[in-house]
Amino acid sequence: MKKNDIVRLKIVSATAEGSGVGKTEDNMTVFVPMTAVGDIIDARILKVKKTYAFGKTEKLIEPSKARITPECPVFSKCGGCVWRHIGYEEELIIKSQKVRDAVERIGGIKTEFKPIIGSERTDRYRNKAQLPVGRDKDGKAIIGFYAFHSHRIIDCGECLLQPGIFGTVIDVTRDFIAQTGTDIYDELTGKGRLRHLYIRLGEVTNELMVCYVVNGNGLKHEDLLVKMLREALPTLKTVIFNSNREKTNVILGRKNRVAFGNGYITDELCGLKFKISPFSFWQVNRGQAERLYAKAREYAGLSGGEVLLDLYCGTGTIGLTMAENCRELVGVEIIEDAVADAKSNAEANGIKNARFICADAPSAAEQLRKEGTAPDVVVLDPPRKGCGEELVKTIKKMGPKRVVYVSCDPATLARDLKYFAENGYVTKEVTPCDMFPRTAHVETVALLTGKCPNDN
Ligand code: SAH
């Protein structure tokens, strides 16, 4: 097999990253994106490795029954979605399998897997967008998403994952750029001003936050921009300029300046009110977050007298929604603004048994342990890189009865579950939860319990 060969393939499975796995007649494996299990295709070979190859669909000979027609015009170009060409049920099967494979193969863990919690909404579920701004080859301003594995911007005003109102923000921003000739940032040279458009929506409150990330302090004609936004968007609550002067892929810089409103929006989750500022983590799919937290609450099994430690707590959401069922809540989070939000969220909801610490979770846990804090239940919800072995060892020393692990990356979850197993914690149950329909991502919540002497 060599580059540019055309080969007949049957798609036999799908990778967790969103590629179909095809087999040739002589059983060579070829990965082909945007194919569905059951497809028969002619593929053009793009790259050959020793035992497998990569290809793209040249001709669809026989479509799989799982196929549906993607509704999005830029599906094949944009790097956001990978599962728009198959039904949602199929997607859920692939995602469940991704979690099971990781836990069993990487973690070496046998446990009970519950059915995946599917999302009620598979479109327009996102309440946040971070969109790069650039210019196309004719110099026209473009706002959209990066293409797969690239920093080429695919112009896209109407993304099916985001609420329609985000399209209005994009349109106003485009008009403003056209009217004022706003200087746009160029990633290659590191020159130019406007880098990203960052939008957040409080789904229950309808409050809208618009933030412009600029290489500098702000933009020329800012007043006009705010005026245009306010005229087009009656629910606009705040406009912020974030300053990012670094030549980096990290979207947000460290400094925010509020140009309109008070710099944050609010929303509701599990019956509580939350304050959301630009730097604070906030679940992008609110409806699913409620279902995920309900599962986490069930796993936490609180009866009122416990000390609950919520590690990687963001604005305090998970812990605060459980606070009425425990004696004391301690939250740990590394982003200062998120901790400030968590504190005011506790206050705004009349929660008096919570305190929040701004620190690195593993160090804070060790410190708390030294001070004699002995949580009965630990909830942890780390970023993709997981929590790591050091924190697992500290948790073991603290000796909670239950650990509830919320994870956005099955591979690091599996690795960490293995560390927990080595430290005497048994993974009792795993529930995948689809927070991000149509994309390759899947969330998981796992319940671990400390091994009691009577357990066998
Ligand atoms: N539990 C929250 C947030 C989860 S996202 C929720 O559901 O809303 C993960 C959080 O971990 C983010 O808020 C991030 O800022 C925080 N974080 C990342 N690294 C950390 C570290 N080393 N120590 C503590 N918090 C960290």
Short mmCIF file of C-alpha atoms and ligand atoms in Angstrom, two decimals:
data_model
loop_
_atom_site.label_atom_id
_atom_site.label_comp_id
_atom_site.label_asym_id
_atom_site.label_seq_id
_atom_site.Cartn_x
_atom_site.Cartn_y
_atom_site.Cartn_z
CA MET A 1 0.00 0.00 0.00
CA LYS A 2 1.30 3.46 -0.84
CA LYS A 3 0.18 7.07 -0.80
CA ASN A 4 -2.62 7.90 -3.26
CA ASP A 5 -3.64 4.24 -3.74
CA ILE A 6 -7.40 3.78 -3.89
CA VAL A 7 -8.51 0.83 -1.73
CA ARG A 8 -11.90 -0.73 -1.03
CA LEU A 9 -12.69 -0.73 2.71
CA LYS A 10 -15.37 -1.97 5.03
CA ILE A 11 -15.69 0.24 8.12
CA VAL A 12 -15.78 -2.15 11.07
CA SER A 13 -15.47 0.11 14.10
CA ALA A 14 -14.88 3.68 15.21
CA THR A 15 -12.11 5.23 17.25
CA ALA A 16 -12.91 7.32 20.28
CA GLU A 17 -11.44 10.33 18.49
CA GLY A 18 -14.04 10.15 15.75
CA SER A 19 -12.42 8.20 12.96
CA GLY A 20 -13.85 5.13 11.25
CA VAL A 21 -11.65 2.02 11.29
CA GLY A 22 -11.64 0.36 7.88
CA LYS A 23 -10.32 -3.04 6.83
CA THR A 24 -9.06 -3.95 3.38
CA GLU A 25 -9.69 -7.41 1.94
CA ASP A 26 -6.28 -8.51 3.19
CA ASN A 27 -7.08 -7.10 6.64
CA MET A 28 -4.94 -3.97 6.63
CA THR A 29 -6.30 -1.25 8.93
CA VAL A 30 -7.04 2.18 7.48
CA PHE A 31 -8.39 5.05 9.59
CA VAL A 32 -10.87 7.22 7.70
CA PRO A 33 -12.57 10.20 9.37
CA MET A 34 -16.29 10.87 8.92
CA THR A 35 -17.19 7.30 8.07
CA ALA A 36 -19.71 5.11 9.88
CA VAL A 37 -19.58 1.48 10.99
CA GLY A 38 -21.06 -0.55 8.13
CA ASP A 39 -19.95 1.79 5.32
CA ILE A 40 -18.24 0.32 2.31
CA ILE A 41 -16.02 2.93 0.73
CA ASP A 42 -13.23 3.52 -1.69
CA ALA A 43 -10.58 5.38 0.23
CA ARG A 44 -7.61 7.35 -0.98
CA ILE A 45 -4.55 6.52 1.08
CA LEU A 46 -2.94 9.63 2.58
CA LYS A 47 -0.25 8.20 4.80
CA VAL A 48 1.11 4.67 5.34
CA LYS A 49 2.57 3.35 8.60
CA LYS A 50 3.93 -0.13 9.29
CA THR A 51 0.70 -1.80 10.37
CA TYR A 52 -1.94 0.76 9.46
CA ALA A 53 -2.68 3.70 7.21
CA PHE A 54 -4.73 6.90 7.08
CA GLY A 55 -7.10 7.70 4.27
CA LYS A 56 -10.02 9.83 3.18
CA THR A 57 -13.26 8.83 1.53
CA GLU A 58 -12.94 8.95 -2.24
CA LYS A 59 -16.33 7.34 -2.92
CA LEU A 60 -19.08 6.03 -0.68
CA ILE A 61 -19.99 2.69 -2.28
CA GLU A 62 -22.56 1.47 0.25
CA PRO A 63 -23.64 3.70 3.14
CA SER A 64 -24.10 2.35 6.65
CA LYS A 65 -27.59 2.29 8.13
CA ALA A 66 -26.28 4.44 10.97
CA ARG A 67 -25.67 7.34 8.63
CA ILE A 68 -27.65 10.55 8.72
CA THR A 69 -27.20 13.68 6.62
CA PRO A 70 -25.11 16.23 8.52
CA GLU A 71 -27.06 19.45 8.94
CA CYS A 72 -24.01 21.64 9.28
CA PRO A 73 -22.53 23.05 6.07
CA VAL A 74 -18.98 23.20 7.46
CA PHE A 75 -19.00 19.79 9.21
CA SER A 76 -16.31 18.35 6.96
CA LYS A 77 -14.00 21.35 7.46
CA CYS A 78 -14.46 22.58 11.02
CA GLY A 79 -12.66 20.85 13.88
CA GLY A 80 -15.54 21.13 16.36
CA CYS A 81 -17.79 18.14 15.68
CA VAL A 82 -16.87 14.59 14.66
CA TRP A 83 -20.25 12.77 14.90
CA ARG A 84 -22.67 14.72 12.73
CA HIS A 85 -22.98 11.96 10.12
CA ILE A 86 -24.33 9.24 12.45
CA GLY A 87 -27.43 9.04 14.66
CA TYR A 88 -27.12 10.09 18.31
CA GLU A 89 -27.76 6.54 19.56
CA GLU A 90 -24.71 5.33 17.63
CA GLU A 91 -22.64 8.16 19.06
CA LEU A 92 -23.63 7.19 22.60
CA ILE A 93 -22.59 3.59 21.97
CA ILE A 94 -19.16 4.74 20.76
CA LYS A 95 -18.74 7.04 23.76
CA SER A 96 -19.74 4.37 26.29
CA GLN A 97 -17.26 2.03 24.68
CA LYS A 98 -14.54 4.69 24.86
CA VAL A 99 -14.99 4.94 28.63
CA ARG A 100 -15.19 1.17 29.14
CA ASP A 101 -12.10 0.54 27.00
CA ALA A 102 -10.06 3.13 28.87
CA VAL A 103 -11.08 1.94 32.33
CA GLU A 104 -10.55 -1.74 31.50
CA ARG A 105 -7.47 -1.51 29.30
CA ILE A 106 -5.54 1.44 30.74
CA GLY A 107 -6.79 1.11 34.30
CA GLY A 108 -7.00 -2.67 34.34
CA ILE A 109 -10.22 -2.23 36.31
CA LYS A 110 -13.25 -4.49 36.32
CA THR A 111 -16.29 -2.63 37.55
CA GLU A 112 -19.94 -1.99 36.90
CA PHE A 113 -20.65 0.29 33.96
CA LYS A 114 -23.98 2.09 34.00
CA PRO A 115 -25.68 3.25 30.79
CA ILE A 116 -24.40 6.55 29.46
CA ILE A 117 -26.48 9.60 30.41
CA GLY A 118 -27.38 11.00 26.99
CA SER A 119 -28.01 14.69 26.43
CA GLU A 120 -31.58 15.91 25.92
CA ARG A 121 -30.29 18.50 23.51
CA THR A 122 -27.75 17.52 20.88
CA ASP A 123 -27.71 20.96 19.24
CA ARG A 124 -27.40 24.45 20.69
CA TYR A 125 -26.41 23.10 24.08
CA ARG A 126 -23.26 25.16 24.52
CA ASN A 127 -23.41 28.31 26.64
CA LYS A 128 -19.86 29.37 25.80
CA ALA A 129 -17.86 30.04 22.64
CA GLN A 130 -14.28 31.14 22.13
CA LEU A 131 -13.87 32.10 18.52
CA PRO A 132 -10.64 33.10 16.82
CA VAL A 133 -10.79 36.22 14.64
CA GLY A 134 -8.67 36.45 11.50
CA ARG A 135 -8.65 37.54 7.89
CA ASP A 136 -9.06 35.36 4.82
CA LYS A 137 -6.73 35.61 1.84
CA ASP A 138 -8.78 38.49 0.43
CA GLY A 139 -8.42 40.41 3.66
CA LYS A 140 -12.04 39.87 4.78
CA ALA A 141 -12.58 39.44 8.52
CA ILE A 142 -13.44 35.88 9.50
CA ILE A 143 -14.69 34.58 12.86
CA GLY A 144 -15.18 30.89 13.51
CA PHE A 145 -13.45 27.70 14.53
CA TYR A 146 -10.11 26.11 13.81
CA ALA A 147 -9.99 23.32 11.22
CA PHE A 148 -8.89 19.87 12.49
CA HIS A 149 -5.35 19.84 13.90
CA SER A 150 -4.73 23.28 12.48
CA HIS A 151 -4.92 26.98 13.20
CA ARG A 152 -6.66 27.77 9.93
CA ILE A 153 -9.89 29.56 10.79
CA ILE A 154 -13.11 28.22 9.26
CA ASP A 155 -15.49 31.16 9.02
CA CYS A 156 -18.70 30.16 10.73
CA GLY A 157 -21.33 32.50 12.10
CA GLU A 158 -24.04 29.91 12.66
CA CYS A 159 -22.69 26.98 14.66
CA LEU A 160 -25.32 24.35 15.51
CA LEU A 161 -23.72 23.72 18.89
CA GLN A 162 -24.21 27.26 20.09
CA PRO A 163 -27.30 29.36 20.83
CA GLY A 164 -28.60 31.49 17.95
CA ILE A 165 -27.82 34.69 19.87
CA PHE A 166 -24.08 34.00 19.51
CA GLY A 167 -24.59 34.42 15.75
CA THR A 168 -25.89 37.95 16.41
CA VAL A 169 -22.79 38.76 18.49
CA ILE A 170 -20.62 37.50 15.64
CA ASP A 171 -22.57 39.55 13.07
CA VAL A 172 -22.30 42.74 15.14
CA THR A 173 -18.58 42.15 15.60
CA ARG A 174 -18.11 41.66 11.85
CA ASP A 175 -20.06 44.89 11.14
CA PHE A 176 -17.94 46.76 13.64
CA ILE A 177 -14.72 45.47 12.07
CA ALA A 178 -15.95 46.44 8.60
CA GLN A 179 -17.01 49.93 9.75
CA THR A 180 -13.87 50.76 11.69
CA GLY A 181 -11.19 48.72 9.90
CA THR A 182 -10.26 47.14 13.25
CA ASP A 183 -6.74 45.80 13.35
CA ILE A 184 -6.85 41.98 13.56
CA TYR A 185 -4.20 39.82 15.18
CA ASP A 186 -1.99 37.62 13.03
CA GLU A 187 -0.80 34.48 14.79
CA LEU A 188 2.25 34.12 12.59
CA THR A 189 3.69 37.58 13.12
CA GLY A 190 2.25 38.20 16.59
CA LYS A 191 1.12 41.62 15.33
CA GLY A 192 -2.35 43.13 15.21
CA ARG A 193 -5.00 43.62 17.90
CA LEU A 194 -8.21 41.64 17.98
CA ARG A 195 -7.53 37.95 18.71
CA HIS A 196 -10.63 36.18 19.97
CA LEU A 197 -14.30 36.72 20.60
CA TYR A 198 -15.44 35.01 23.81
CA ILE A 199 -19.17 34.74 24.56
CA ARG A 200 -21.08 33.31 27.52
CA LEU A 201 -24.80 32.93 28.11
CA GLY A 202 -26.67 32.32 31.34
CA GLU A 203 -29.21 29.84 30.02
CA VAL A 204 -31.85 30.36 32.71
CA THR A 205 -31.26 34.08 33.25
CA ASN A 206 -30.59 34.90 29.57
CA GLU A 207 -27.72 37.14 30.67
CA LEU A 208 -25.09 37.58 27.99
CA MET A 209 -21.36 38.25 28.41
CA VAL A 210 -19.22 39.38 25.48
CA CYS A 211 -15.47 39.50 25.88
CA TYR A 212 -12.88 40.58 23.31
CA VAL A 213 -9.36 39.24 23.66
CA VAL A 214 -6.92 41.85 22.40
CA ASN A 215 -3.19 42.09 21.91
CA GLY A 216 -2.97 45.38 23.82
CA ASN A 217 -5.27 47.13 26.20
CA GLY A 218 -8.38 47.54 24.11
CA LEU A 219 -9.70 48.48 20.68
CA LYS A 220 -10.15 51.79 18.93
CA HIS A 221 -13.80 52.91 18.86
CA GLU A 222 -14.71 50.70 21.82
CA ASP A 223 -17.66 52.94 22.68
CA LEU A 224 -19.13 52.34 19.25
CA LEU A 225 -18.68 48.59 19.66
CA VAL A 226 -20.47 48.58 23.02
CA LYS A 227 -23.24 50.75 21.56
CA MET A 228 -23.70 48.41 18.58
CA LEU A 229 -23.81 45.37 20.86
CA ARG A 230 -26.31 46.96 23.24
CA GLU A 231 -28.58 47.97 20.41
CA ALA A 232 -28.59 44.51 18.85
CA LEU A 233 -28.68 42.53 22.12
CA PRO A 234 -31.14 43.67 24.80
CA THR A 235 -30.02 40.88 27.16
CA LEU A 236 -26.38 41.97 27.04
CA LYS A 237 -25.17 42.18 30.63
CA THR A 238 -21.49 42.92 30.35
CA VAL A 239 -18.69 43.64 27.86
CA ILE A 240 -15.10 42.94 28.81
CA PHE A 241 -11.72 43.48 27.19
CA ASN A 242 -9.17 40.84 28.02
CA SER A 243 -5.57 41.73 27.40
CA ASN A 244 -3.33 39.02 25.96
CA ARG A 245 0.02 40.28 24.63
CA GLU A 246 1.77 36.92 24.62
CA LYS A 247 2.60 34.95 21.48
CA THR A 248 0.77 31.87 22.72
CA ASN A 249 -2.06 29.42 21.99
CA VAL A 250 -3.59 30.17 25.37
CA ILE A 251 -6.67 32.21 24.56
CA LEU A 252 -7.10 34.47 27.58
CA GLY A 253 -4.53 36.83 29.01
CA ARG A 254 -4.46 37.65 32.72
CA LYS A 255 -6.03 41.08 32.73
CA ASN A 256 -9.68 41.95 32.25
CA ARG A 257 -11.12 45.43 31.87
CA VAL A 258 -14.85 45.91 32.10
CA ALA A 259 -16.25 48.23 29.40
CA PHE A 260 -19.92 47.73 30.20
CA GLY A 261 -21.86 46.17 33.07
CA ASN A 262 -20.21 44.66 36.10
CA GLY A 263 -17.92 42.07 34.55
CA TYR A 264 -19.92 38.93 35.20
CA ILE A 265 -23.19 37.16 34.48
CA THR A 266 -25.26 34.87 36.68
CA ASP A 267 -27.01 31.60 36.01
CA GLU A 268 -28.81 28.86 37.90
CA LEU A 269 -27.84 25.26 38.41
CA CYS A 270 -29.57 22.62 40.56
CA GLY A 271 -31.77 25.35 42.07
CA LEU A 272 -28.85 27.56 43.14
CA LYS A 273 -27.65 30.90 41.75
CA PHE A 274 -24.11 31.20 40.43
CA LYS A 275 -21.91 34.11 39.44
CA ILE A 276 -19.80 33.49 36.36
CA SER A 277 -16.83 35.71 35.51
CA PRO A 278 -14.62 35.34 32.41
CA PHE A 279 -11.86 33.29 34.07
CA SER A 280 -14.16 30.97 36.03
CA PHE A 281 -14.88 27.47 34.84
CA TRP A 282 -18.56 26.92 34.16
CA GLN A 283 -20.01 23.76 32.61
CA VAL A 284 -20.83 24.46 28.94
CA ASN A 285 -23.87 22.16 28.82
CA ARG A 286 -26.02 23.24 31.74
CA GLY A 287 -28.76 20.62 31.39
CA GLN A 288 -26.22 17.80 31.37
CA ALA A 289 -24.28 19.39 34.23
CA GLU A 290 -27.43 19.05 36.35
CA ARG A 291 -27.71 15.37 35.47
CA LEU A 292 -24.01 14.79 36.06
CA TYR A 293 -24.16 16.52 39.44
CA ALA A 294 -27.25 14.52 40.39
CA LYS A 295 -25.26 11.35 39.73
CA ALA A 296 -22.31 12.73 41.69
CA ARG A 297 -24.68 13.58 44.55
CA GLU A 298 -26.09 10.05 44.52
CA TYR A 299 -22.54 8.62 44.58
CA ALA A 300 -21.53 10.97 47.42
CA GLY A 301 -24.29 9.37 49.52
CA LEU A 302 -24.35 12.20 52.06
CA SER A 303 -26.60 11.97 55.08
CA GLY A 304 -25.99 15.32 56.76
CA GLY A 305 -23.13 14.81 59.18
CA GLU A 306 -20.20 14.54 56.78
CA VAL A 307 -17.20 16.66 55.92
CA LEU A 308 -17.09 17.02 52.14
CA LEU A 309 -13.93 17.97 50.27
CA ASP A 310 -14.55 19.30 46.73
CA LEU A 311 -11.25 19.37 44.86
CA TYR A 312 -10.86 21.33 41.59
CA CYS A 313 -14.12 23.04 42.54
CA GLY A 314 -14.24 25.92 40.01
CA THR A 315 -16.96 28.31 41.16
CA GLY A 316 -17.98 25.77 43.80
CA THR A 317 -20.84 24.26 41.84
CA ILE A 318 -20.60 20.56 42.72
CA GLY A 319 -19.94 21.07 46.43
CA LEU A 320 -22.47 23.87 46.86
CA THR A 321 -25.22 21.74 45.33
CA MET A 322 -24.44 19.15 48.03
CA ALA A 323 -23.82 21.57 50.91
CA GLU A 324 -27.24 21.16 52.51
CA ASN A 325 -26.58 17.43 52.83
CA CYS A 326 -23.28 17.69 54.70
CA ARG A 327 -21.93 19.29 57.86
CA GLU A 328 -18.98 21.08 56.32
CA LEU A 329 -17.84 21.75 52.77
CA VAL A 330 -14.25 22.60 51.84
CA GLY A 331 -13.59 23.55 48.21
CA VAL A 332 -10.17 23.87 46.56
CA GLU A 333 -9.53 25.67 43.28
CA ILE A 334 -6.42 27.22 41.71
CA ILE A 335 -7.98 30.18 39.83
CA GLU A 336 -8.37 33.16 42.15
CA ASP A 337 -11.42 34.63 40.40
CA ALA A 338 -13.20 31.28 40.51
CA VAL A 339 -12.56 31.05 44.28
CA ALA A 340 -13.92 34.58 44.71
CA ASP A 341 -16.99 33.52 42.70
CA ALA A 342 -17.34 30.36 44.80
CA LYS A 343 -17.32 32.43 48.01
CA SER A 344 -19.92 34.87 46.74
CA ASN A 345 -21.97 31.96 45.38
CA ALA A 346 -22.06 30.40 48.85
CA GLU A 347 -23.13 33.71 50.32
CA ALA A 348 -25.73 34.48 47.63
CA ASN A 349 -27.33 31.09 48.27
CA GLY A 350 -27.25 31.47 52.03
CA ILE A 351 -24.83 28.56 52.44
CA LYS A 352 -22.91 28.98 55.69
CA ASN A 353 -21.09 25.65 56.05
CA ALA A 354 -18.70 26.16 53.11
CA ARG A 355 -15.18 27.51 52.82
CA PHE A 356 -12.97 27.77 49.76
CA ILE A 357 -9.22 27.68 49.40
CA CYS A 358 -7.27 29.07 46.45
CA ALA A 359 -4.46 26.57 45.90
CA ASP A 360 -3.10 23.70 43.87
CA ALA A 361 -5.30 20.70 44.76
CA PRO A 362 -2.55 18.17 45.64
CA SER A 363 -0.70 20.68 47.86
CA ALA A 364 -3.90 21.92 49.49
CA ALA A 365 -5.05 18.37 50.22
CA GLU A 366 -1.71 17.61 51.87
CA GLN A 367 -1.94 20.82 53.90
CA LEU A 368 -5.51 20.07 54.98
CA ARG A 369 -4.48 16.57 56.00
CA LYS A 370 -1.63 17.94 58.12
CA GLU A 371 -4.09 20.29 59.79
CA GLY A 372 -6.25 17.31 60.67
CA THR A 373 -9.06 17.69 58.14
CA ALA A 374 -10.57 14.25 57.66
CA PRO A 375 -13.20 14.34 54.90
CA ASP A 376 -15.80 11.59 54.82
CA VAL A 377 -16.36 12.13 51.13
CA VAL A 378 -14.00 13.58 48.51
CA VAL A 379 -15.31 14.84 45.17
CA LEU A 380 -12.71 15.57 42.54
CA ASP A 381 -13.19 17.06 39.10
CA PRO A 382 -9.72 17.71 37.67
CA PRO A 383 -8.90 19.13 34.22
CA ARG A 384 -7.88 16.74 31.44
CA LYS A 385 -4.53 15.82 32.89
CA GLY A 386 -6.26 14.13 35.80
CA CYS A 387 -5.33 14.28 39.48
CA GLY A 388 -2.14 12.21 39.53
CA GLU A 389 -0.61 9.79 41.99
CA GLU A 390 0.51 12.26 44.66
CA LEU A 391 -3.06 13.45 45.30
CA VAL A 392 -4.36 9.88 45.34
CA LYS A 393 -1.82 9.02 48.06
CA THR A 394 -2.86 12.04 50.11
CA ILE A 395 -6.54 11.12 49.75
CA LYS A 396 -5.74 7.61 50.92
CA LYS A 397 -4.07 9.05 54.03
CA MET A 398 -7.15 11.21 54.66
CA GLY A 399 -9.20 8.03 54.48
CA PRO A 400 -12.59 9.15 53.10
CA LYS A 401 -15.26 6.45 52.88
CA ARG A 402 -16.19 7.53 49.38
CA VAL A 403 -14.47 9.23 46.50
CA VAL A 404 -16.50 10.62 43.61
CA TYR A 405 -14.31 11.20 40.58
CA VAL A 406 -15.73 13.41 37.80
CA SER A 407 -13.56 13.29 34.71
CA CYS A 408 -13.47 14.84 31.26
CA ASP A 409 -10.79 12.45 29.99
CA PRO A 410 -11.33 8.68 30.18
CA ALA A 411 -7.61 7.93 29.72
CA THR A 412 -6.38 9.96 32.69
CA LEU A 413 -9.40 8.80 34.72
CA ALA A 414 -8.39 5.19 34.05
CA ARG A 415 -4.79 5.88 35.07
CA ASP A 416 -5.95 7.57 38.28
CA LEU A 417 -8.43 4.77 39.09
CA LYS A 418 -5.46 2.44 38.90
CA TYR A 419 -3.57 4.60 41.41
CA PHE A 420 -6.65 4.50 43.64
CA ALA A 421 -6.77 0.70 43.32
CA GLU A 422 -3.10 0.52 44.36
CA ASN A 423 -4.04 2.61 47.39
CA GLY A 424 -6.92 0.45 48.56
CA TYR A 425 -9.86 2.13 46.82
CA VAL A 426 -12.27 0.04 44.79
CA THR A 427 -14.05 1.48 41.75
CA LYS A 428 -17.64 0.47 42.47
CA GLU A 429 -19.41 1.99 39.54
CA VAL A 430 -18.77 4.11 36.46
CA THR A 431 -21.35 6.24 34.63
CA PRO A 432 -20.42 7.99 31.39
CA CYS A 433 -22.27 11.23 30.74
CA ASP A 434 -22.42 12.97 27.38
CA MET A 435 -21.84 16.65 28.02
CA PHE A 436 -20.66 17.35 24.47
CA PRO A 437 -22.91 15.74 21.83
CA ARG A 438 -21.49 15.62 18.29
CA THR A 439 -17.91 16.11 19.51
CA ALA A 440 -15.43 13.40 20.49
CA HIS A 441 -15.48 14.34 24.20
CA VAL A 442 -17.18 12.36 26.92
CA GLU A 443 -17.47 12.97 30.65
CA THR A 444 -17.50 10.24 33.31
CA VAL A 445 -18.40 10.00 36.97
CA ALA A 446 -17.01 7.16 39.04
CA LEU A 447 -17.69 6.03 42.60
CA LEU A 448 -14.83 4.63 44.65
CA THR A 449 -15.02 3.29 48.15
CA GLY A 450 -12.37 2.60 50.72
CA LYS A 451 -11.85 -1.10 51.32
CA CYS A 452 -13.46 -2.08 54.58
CA PRO A 453 -11.78 -4.89 56.53
CA ASN A 454 -14.94 -7.02 56.03
CA ASP A 455 -14.94 -6.63 52.24
CA ASN A 456 -13.62 -9.47 50.21
N1 SAH B 1 -15.99 21.23 39.56
C1 SAH B 1 -16.13 22.42 38.78
C2 SAH B 1 -14.91 22.73 37.91
C3 SAH B 1 -14.29 21.61 37.16
S1 SAH B 1 -13.14 22.05 35.90
C4 SAH B 1 -17.40 22.39 37.97
O1 SAH B 1 -17.96 21.34 37.72
O2 SAH B 1 -17.86 23.45 37.58
C5 SAH B 1 -11.61 21.86 36.66
C6 SAH B 1 -11.23 23.00 37.57
O3 SAH B 1 -9.95 22.69 38.11
C7 SAH B 1 -11.10 24.34 36.90
O4 SAH B 1 -11.85 25.29 37.61
C8 SAH B 1 -9.60 24.67 37.01
O5 SAH B 1 -9.34 26.03 37.17
C9 SAH B 1 -9.20 23.89 38.24
N2 SAH B 1 -7.79 23.50 38.36
C10 SAH B 1 -6.92 23.20 37.38
N3 SAH B 1 -5.75 22.81 37.90
C11 SAH B 1 -5.88 22.85 39.25
C12 SAH B 1 -5.01 22.55 40.34
N4 SAH B 1 -3.77 22.12 40.14
N5 SAH B 1 -5.48 22.69 41.59
C13 SAH B 1 -6.75 23.13 41.82
N6 SAH B 1 -7.61 23.42 40.81
C14 SAH B 1 -7.19 23.30 39.54
#
